[in-house]
Amino acid sequence: MIIEQRIKNFERLGMGVFVHFGAYSVIGRGEWSKLSCQIPWEEYMKAVKSFNPDPCWAKELAATAKKAGARYITLTTRHHDGFSLYDTKGLNDYDAPHVCGRDLVAEFVKACRAEGIIPFFYHTLLDWHEEHYDSDFPTYLQYLRKSVELLCTNYGEIGGIWFDGKWNKPNEDWEEDALYSMIRSHQPEAMIINNTGMLDRGALGHIELDSVTFERGRPQPLNMTDSPKYIASEMCQVFGDHWGYAEMDLNFKSTAEIIRDLITCRRFGSNFLINVGPMGNGLLRPIEKASLEVLGQWVDVNGAILPAMPASIATNSEGSFILQNGDTYYLVCDHLSMAGDINVALAGGATDNTIHFCPGKKIAAMTWLDDNTAVDFQQDEDNTVTLTPKPFGYGRNLVVRVAKFTLA
Ligand code: GLC
């Protein structure tokens, strides 16, 4: 099996921020509003023409992603409405330079580089605006390749390209060979990802693809027995119900849910891509910004698990699992309570989740990442470890505790 370093590197990024931002953000009814809300083109174009994000939009985004502990950001450079945030250099005039005189992808890349964040580009395959999409597919594909080529040649080295929308014409010949080889020729280190959508999560596709996707799902271990190459996986998750800004979408996930999604991804060695949908002015909704910052508080303490991959040591409990990075192991424990008076803390801190696992050797040292205290455990003759994770002490609850250990 071929193992490519860029794919290994990608897996170890652990977490990224997904950003759905475009002219639809001005309308504030989600990225599908053109179709779902049946907005006529004439009216849609009014929103497009008014699109002129705050000069600090990209800086705020990159700084917030950094605070969250994310290592990369995947930005919708063109979504299904066909509008490009980048300079299409004459391919059409339906792009940011024509409406606001700015190349928003260039602004994004600059802001990412300033924060040490790797820029990835989402690019739609499905296009509601380009007439050839339905009338002359081969001509549309040429337009698509020329568009993507601009992204591969004008912004320096990028982390990858993330396609979406193939599911709209599953039986068409998308000429993937030509598309992917063009990307490789310009950006040999870029990841190439093609989202399979919610009906086909985790499906392997073209041999050039470097990661499978589990949109809004729960990653699963990949069966790579039939695959000639090693492939990564990534799960993207939406913060509310819409990817793009929807003013009346209040169905936000809690930070605890987001932390659990993150650890569920890492349990399977999958990357977690948490989405935000900036408002029409490009700035983040306060709740999204705050939520990412709170996530960052967790990552500040437990971020060592981000580059760690599943260890081959099983535990007996559904709520815990073990990751490994070099010689260091991480025991991740969920479903802990918080200790305190029974009138203050639910269950008063009583936990009933004794964990057993057998690392094969004696444990040299084991400490909780969140308070640096030693973990209380027993180890038998046969090296089986038994421990009952302590609940969070009164005054804190980090949702999921992580203990690090090394073997003798
Ligand atoms: C779906 C949607 C799209 C969104 C994507 C994110 O494919 O069509 O709006 O960009 O999911 O994964």
Coordinates of C-alpha atoms and ligand atoms in Angstrom, one line a residue:
M1 CA 0.0 0.0 0.0
I2 CA 1.3 3.5 -0.9
I3 CA 1.6 5.8 2.1
E4 CA 2.0 9.4 1.2
Q5 CA 3.5 11.9 3.7
R6 CA 1.1 14.7 2.9
I7 CA -1.8 12.4 3.9
K8 CA -0.1 11.5 7.2
N9 CA 0.6 15.2 7.8
F10 CA -3.0 16.1 7.2
E11 CA -4.2 13.5 9.7
R12 CA -2.0 15.1 12.3
L13 CA -3.5 18.5 11.9
G14 CA -6.5 17.1 13.8
M15 CA -8.9 20.0 13.6
G16 CA -9.8 22.7 11.1
V17 CA -12.4 25.4 10.8
F18 CA -14.8 25.3 7.9
V19 CA -16.1 28.6 6.6
H20 CA -19.1 29.1 4.4
F21 CA -19.0 32.6 3.2
G22 CA -20.3 34.2 0.1
A23 CA -22.9 36.6 -1.4
Y24 CA -25.6 34.3 0.2
S25 CA -24.3 35.5 3.6
V26 CA -25.8 38.9 2.9
I27 CA -29.2 37.4 2.5
G28 CA -28.9 35.5 5.8
R29 CA -31.0 32.4 5.0
G30 CA -28.3 29.9 4.5
E31 CA -26.0 29.0 1.5
W32 CA -28.8 27.2 -0.3
S33 CA -31.2 30.2 -0.1
K34 CA -31.1 30.9 -3.9
L35 CA -32.7 27.5 -4.5
S36 CA -34.5 26.7 -1.2
C37 CA -36.1 30.1 -0.8
Q38 CA -36.7 30.4 -4.6
I39 CA -35.0 33.8 -4.9
P40 CA -35.2 35.1 -8.5
W41 CA -31.7 35.8 -10.0
E42 CA -32.6 39.5 -10.3
E43 CA -33.1 39.8 -6.6
Y44 CA -30.2 37.5 -5.8
M45 CA -27.9 39.8 -7.8
K46 CA -28.9 42.8 -5.7
A47 CA -27.4 41.0 -2.7
V48 CA -24.4 40.0 -4.7
K49 CA -23.8 43.6 -5.7
S50 CA -24.0 44.8 -2.2
F51 CA -21.4 42.3 -1.0
N52 CA -18.4 44.2 0.5
P53 CA -17.1 42.5 3.6
D54 CA -15.5 44.4 6.5
P55 CA -11.8 44.9 5.9
C56 CA -11.0 42.8 9.0
W57 CA -13.2 39.8 8.1
A58 CA -10.3 37.5 7.3
K59 CA -8.1 38.6 10.1
E60 CA -10.9 38.0 12.6
L61 CA -11.5 34.6 11.1
A62 CA -7.9 33.4 11.2
A63 CA -7.3 34.8 14.7
T64 CA -10.5 33.1 16.0
A65 CA -9.6 29.8 14.4
K66 CA -6.1 30.0 15.9
K67 CA -7.7 30.6 19.4
A68 CA -9.9 27.6 18.9
G69 CA -6.7 25.5 18.3
A70 CA -7.5 24.8 14.7
R71 CA -4.6 24.2 12.3
Y72 CA -6.3 24.8 9.0
I73 CA -9.3 26.7 7.6
T74 CA -11.3 25.5 4.6
L75 CA -13.0 28.5 2.9
T76 CA -15.8 28.3 0.3
T77 CA -14.0 30.0 -2.6
R78 CA -17.0 29.3 -4.8
H79 CA -20.3 27.7 -3.6
H80 CA -23.2 26.3 -5.5
D81 CA -24.5 29.8 -6.5
G82 CA -21.4 30.0 -8.7
F83 CA -20.1 33.3 -7.2
S84 CA -16.3 33.3 -6.7
L85 CA -14.5 35.0 -3.9
Y86 CA -11.4 35.0 -6.0
D87 CA -10.4 36.8 -9.1
T88 CA -11.6 34.7 -12.0
K89 CA -9.3 36.6 -14.3
G90 CA -11.8 37.1 -17.1
L91 CA -13.5 33.7 -16.9
N92 CA -16.6 35.8 -16.0
D93 CA -17.5 38.9 -14.1
Y94 CA -19.4 37.1 -11.3
D95 CA -16.6 37.3 -8.7
A96 CA -15.6 39.5 -5.8
P97 CA -13.2 41.8 -7.7
H98 CA -16.2 42.8 -9.9
V99 CA -18.5 43.6 -7.0
C100 CA -16.2 45.0 -4.3
G101 CA -12.9 45.4 -6.1
R102 CA -11.2 42.9 -3.8
D103 CA -9.8 39.4 -4.1
L104 CA -11.2 37.9 -0.9
V105 CA -9.3 34.7 -1.3
A106 CA -6.0 36.7 -1.4
E107 CA -7.2 38.4 1.8
F108 CA -8.0 35.1 3.4
V109 CA -4.7 33.5 2.5
K110 CA -2.7 36.4 3.8
A111 CA -4.6 36.4 7.1
C112 CA -4.1 32.6 7.5
R113 CA -0.3 32.9 6.8
A114 CA -0.1 35.7 9.5
E115 CA -1.5 33.2 12.1
G116 CA 0.4 30.1 10.9
I117 CA -2.9 28.5 9.7
I118 CA -2.9 26.4 6.6
P119 CA -5.4 27.6 4.0
F120 CA -7.6 25.0 2.2
F121 CA -10.1 25.9 -0.6
Y122 CA -13.6 24.5 -0.8
H123 CA -14.8 24.6 -4.4
T124 CA -18.2 23.7 -5.7
L125 CA -18.7 21.2 -8.5
L126 CA -22.4 21.8 -8.8
D127 CA -23.1 25.3 -10.3
W128 CA -26.6 26.9 -10.4
H129 CA -25.3 30.0 -12.3
E130 CA -23.0 28.7 -15.1
E131 CA -25.3 27.9 -18.0
H132 CA -23.1 25.1 -19.4
Y133 CA -23.6 23.1 -16.3
D134 CA -26.8 21.8 -17.7
S135 CA -26.5 22.5 -21.4
D136 CA -23.0 21.5 -22.3
F137 CA -21.2 19.6 -19.5
P138 CA -17.8 19.2 -21.2
T139 CA -17.6 23.0 -21.7
Y140 CA -18.6 23.5 -18.0
L141 CA -15.8 21.1 -17.0
Q142 CA -13.3 23.1 -18.8
Y143 CA -14.5 26.3 -17.1
L144 CA -14.3 24.4 -13.7
R145 CA -10.7 23.3 -14.4
K146 CA -9.7 26.8 -15.4
S147 CA -11.3 28.1 -12.3
V148 CA -9.5 25.6 -10.0
E149 CA -6.3 26.2 -11.8
L150 CA -6.4 29.9 -10.8
L151 CA -6.7 28.8 -7.1
C152 CA -3.7 26.5 -7.6
T153 CA -1.5 29.1 -9.2
N154 CA -2.3 32.5 -7.6
Y155 CA -2.1 32.0 -3.9
G156 CA 1.1 30.2 -3.1
E157 CA 1.2 26.8 -1.5
I158 CA -2.2 25.7 -0.2
G159 CA -3.2 22.8 2.1
G160 CA -5.7 21.3 -0.3
I161 CA -8.8 21.6 -2.4
W162 CA -12.1 20.3 -1.1
F163 CA -14.7 19.6 -3.8
D164 CA -18.4 19.3 -3.2
G165 CA -21.4 18.7 -5.3
K166 CA -20.5 15.7 -7.4
W167 CA -23.5 14.0 -5.8
N168 CA -25.7 16.3 -7.9
K169 CA -24.7 14.4 -11.1
P170 CA -23.5 11.1 -9.7
N171 CA -23.6 9.4 -13.1
E172 CA -21.9 12.0 -15.2
D173 CA -18.3 11.7 -16.3
W174 CA -16.6 14.5 -14.2
E175 CA -13.3 14.0 -16.0
E176 CA -11.7 13.6 -12.6
D177 CA -8.4 12.5 -14.0
A178 CA -7.9 15.8 -15.8
L179 CA -9.0 17.8 -12.8
Y180 CA -6.8 16.1 -10.2
S181 CA -3.7 15.8 -12.4
M182 CA -3.9 19.5 -13.1
I183 CA -4.0 20.2 -9.3
R184 CA -1.0 17.8 -8.7
S185 CA 1.0 19.5 -11.4
H186 CA 0.8 22.8 -9.6
Q187 CA 0.4 21.8 -6.0
P188 CA 2.0 18.4 -5.5
E189 CA 1.6 18.6 -1.7
A190 CA -2.1 19.7 -1.6
M191 CA -4.7 17.3 -0.3
I192 CA -7.5 16.5 -2.8
I193 CA -10.8 15.8 -1.2
N194 CA -14.2 15.3 -2.8
N195 CA -17.2 15.3 -0.4
T196 CA -19.4 12.3 -0.9
G197 CA -22.3 13.9 1.0
M198 CA -24.6 12.6 3.7
L199 CA -25.9 9.6 1.6
D200 CA -22.5 8.1 0.9
R201 CA -20.3 9.0 3.9
G202 CA -16.9 7.4 4.0
A203 CA -17.1 6.1 0.4
L204 CA -13.7 5.8 -1.3
G205 CA -13.6 7.4 -4.7
H206 CA -11.0 8.2 -7.4
I207 CA -7.5 7.0 -6.6
E208 CA -6.1 10.6 -6.5
L209 CA -8.4 11.5 -3.6
D210 CA -6.5 11.7 -0.3
S211 CA -9.3 11.7 2.3
V212 CA -12.8 10.5 2.7
T213 CA -15.6 12.6 4.2
F214 CA -18.2 11.9 6.9
E215 CA -20.4 15.0 6.5
R216 CA -22.3 15.5 9.8
G217 CA -21.7 11.9 10.7
R218 CA -19.7 9.7 13.0
P219 CA -16.4 8.7 11.4
Q220 CA -15.8 4.9 11.1
P221 CA -12.5 3.1 10.8
L222 CA -11.7 2.8 7.1
N223 CA -11.5 -0.6 5.5
M224 CA -8.5 0.0 3.2
T225 CA -7.9 -3.6 2.3
D226 CA -8.9 -3.0 -1.3
S227 CA -7.3 0.4 -1.5
P228 CA -3.9 0.7 -3.1
K229 CA -3.2 3.8 -1.1
Y230 CA -3.5 5.0 2.5
I231 CA -6.3 7.5 2.9
A232 CA -7.2 10.0 5.7
S233 CA -10.7 10.9 6.8
E234 CA -12.5 14.0 7.9
M235 CA -15.8 14.8 9.4
C236 CA -17.3 18.3 8.9
Q237 CA -19.9 19.5 11.3
V238 CA -22.2 22.4 11.2
F239 CA -22.6 24.8 14.2
G240 CA -26.3 25.5 13.7
D241 CA -28.4 23.9 11.0
H242 CA -27.0 25.8 8.0
W243 CA -23.5 26.1 6.8
G244 CA -23.9 29.6 5.5
Y245 CA -25.2 32.4 7.8
A246 CA -28.9 32.1 8.5
E247 CA -30.1 34.9 10.8
M248 CA -33.0 32.8 12.2
D249 CA -31.2 29.6 12.7
L250 CA -30.9 29.4 16.5
N251 CA -30.2 25.7 16.6
F252 CA -26.7 25.9 17.9
K253 CA -24.6 23.0 19.2
S254 CA -23.3 23.4 22.7
T255 CA -19.6 23.5 23.2
A256 CA -19.8 20.2 25.0
E257 CA -21.3 18.6 21.9
I258 CA -18.5 20.2 19.8
I259 CA -15.8 18.8 22.1
R260 CA -17.4 15.4 21.9
D261 CA -17.5 15.6 18.1
L262 CA -13.9 16.4 18.2
I263 CA -12.9 13.5 20.3
T264 CA -15.1 11.1 18.4
C265 CA -13.2 12.1 15.3
R266 CA -9.8 11.6 16.9
R267 CA -11.0 8.2 18.3
F268 CA -11.0 7.1 14.6
G269 CA -8.0 9.2 13.6
S270 CA -10.3 11.4 11.7
N271 CA -10.0 15.2 11.3
F272 CA -12.7 17.4 12.7
L273 CA -13.8 20.4 10.6
I274 CA -16.1 22.7 12.6
N275 CA -18.1 25.1 10.5
V276 CA -18.8 28.8 10.9
G277 CA -20.9 31.0 8.7
P278 CA -19.8 34.6 8.9
M279 CA -22.5 37.3 8.5
G280 CA -22.9 39.3 5.3
N281 CA -20.2 41.7 6.5
G282 CA -17.8 38.8 7.0
L283 CA -17.7 39.1 10.7
L284 CA -18.5 36.2 12.9
R285 CA -21.8 36.0 14.8
P286 CA -20.9 36.6 18.5
I287 CA -22.1 33.1 19.6
E288 CA -19.9 31.4 16.9
K289 CA -16.9 33.4 17.9
A290 CA -17.4 32.7 21.6
S291 CA -18.1 29.0 21.0
L292 CA -14.8 28.6 19.1
E293 CA -13.0 30.5 21.9
V294 CA -14.4 28.2 24.5
L295 CA -13.4 25.2 22.4
G296 CA -10.0 26.7 22.4
Q297 CA -10.0 26.6 26.2
W298 CA -10.4 22.9 26.0
V299 CA -7.7 22.6 23.3
D300 CA -5.3 24.7 25.3
V301 CA -5.4 22.0 28.0
N302 CA -5.9 18.9 26.0
G303 CA -4.6 19.8 22.5
A304 CA -1.9 17.2 22.8
I305 CA -4.4 14.7 21.5
L306 CA -4.9 16.5 18.2
P307 CA -1.9 15.0 16.5
A308 CA -2.3 11.6 18.3
M309 CA -3.7 8.6 16.4
P310 CA -5.6 5.6 17.7
A311 CA -3.4 3.3 19.7
S312 CA -3.8 -0.5 19.5
I313 CA -4.8 -0.7 23.1
A314 CA -8.5 -1.2 23.7
T315 CA -10.4 -0.3 26.9
N316 CA -13.5 -2.0 28.3
S317 CA -15.7 1.1 28.3
E318 CA -17.6 2.9 25.5
G319 CA -16.8 6.3 27.1
S320 CA -13.0 5.9 27.0
F321 CA -10.3 5.1 24.4
I322 CA -6.6 5.5 23.9
L323 CA -4.5 7.5 21.4
Q324 CA -0.8 7.5 20.8
N325 CA 1.8 10.0 19.6
G326 CA 5.3 8.5 19.5
D327 CA 6.0 7.0 23.0
T328 CA 3.2 9.0 24.7
Y329 CA -0.3 7.6 25.1
Y330 CA -3.5 9.4 25.9
L331 CA -6.4 7.9 27.8
V332 CA -9.5 10.0 26.8
C333 CA -12.4 9.7 29.3
D334 CA -15.9 11.0 28.7
H335 CA -19.1 10.9 30.9
L336 CA -17.5 12.1 34.1
S337 CA -19.4 14.1 36.5
M338 CA -18.3 17.1 38.6
A339 CA -17.6 16.6 42.3
G340 CA -19.4 18.8 44.8
D341 CA -22.2 18.9 47.4
I342 CA -25.2 16.8 46.3
N343 CA -27.3 20.0 46.3
V344 CA -24.9 21.6 43.9
A345 CA -23.4 19.0 41.6
L346 CA -25.4 16.3 40.0
A347 CA -24.7 12.9 41.6
G348 CA -22.3 14.7 43.9
G349 CA -19.4 13.5 41.8
A350 CA -20.2 9.8 42.1
T351 CA -19.0 8.1 39.0
D352 CA -19.3 4.5 38.1
N353 CA -17.1 4.0 35.2
T354 CA -14.1 1.9 36.1
I355 CA -11.8 1.5 33.1
H356 CA -9.6 -1.5 32.3
F357 CA -7.0 -1.8 29.6
C358 CA -3.9 -3.8 29.0
P359 CA -0.9 -1.9 27.5
G360 CA 1.3 -5.0 27.6
K361 CA 3.9 -3.3 29.7
K362 CA 4.2 -1.5 33.1
I363 CA 3.0 2.1 33.1
A364 CA 5.9 4.4 33.9
A365 CA 3.9 7.5 34.8
M366 CA 0.3 8.7 34.3
T367 CA -1.0 12.3 34.8
W368 CA -4.2 14.2 34.0
L369 CA -3.6 16.9 31.5
D370 CA -6.0 19.3 33.1
D371 CA -4.4 19.6 36.5
N372 CA -1.1 17.7 36.3
T373 CA -2.1 15.5 39.2
A374 CA -1.0 11.8 39.1
V375 CA -3.7 9.4 38.0
D376 CA -4.7 6.8 40.7
F377 CA -4.5 3.4 39.1
Q378 CA -3.7 -0.2 39.8
Q379 CA -1.8 -2.5 37.5
D380 CA -1.9 -6.3 37.8
E381 CA 0.7 -9.0 37.2
D382 CA -0.5 -9.4 33.7
N383 CA -0.2 -5.6 33.2
T384 CA -4.0 -5.0 33.2
V385 CA -4.6 -1.4 34.4
T386 CA -7.7 -0.6 36.4
L387 CA -8.7 3.0 37.2
T388 CA -11.7 5.0 38.1
P389 CA -11.4 8.4 36.6
K390 CA -11.8 11.2 39.1
P391 CA -14.7 13.5 38.4
F392 CA -13.9 17.2 37.8
G393 CA -13.3 19.0 41.0
Y394 CA -15.8 21.6 42.0
G395 CA -15.2 24.8 40.0
R396 CA -14.5 23.2 36.7
N397 CA -15.9 20.8 34.1
L398 CA -13.9 20.3 30.9
V399 CA -16.5 17.8 29.6
V400 CA -13.8 15.2 28.6
R401 CA -10.7 14.4 30.7
V402 CA -7.5 13.2 29.2
A403 CA -4.6 11.4 31.0
K404 CA -1.3 11.0 29.5
F405 CA 1.0 8.0 30.2
T406 CA 4.2 6.4 29.1
L407 CA 5.3 2.8 29.4
A408 CA 8.3 1.5 31.2
Ligands
GLC1 C1 -23.6 19.9 1.4 C2 -24.3 21.2 1.0 C3 -23.4 22.4 1.1 C4 -22.3 22.4 2.1 C5 -21.7 21.1 2.3 C6 -20.7 21.1 3.4 O1 -22.9 19.3 0.4 O2 -24.8 21.1 -0.3 O3 -24.2 23.5 1.1 O4 -21.4 23.2 1.6 O5 -22.7 20.1 2.5 O6 -20.2 19.8 3.6

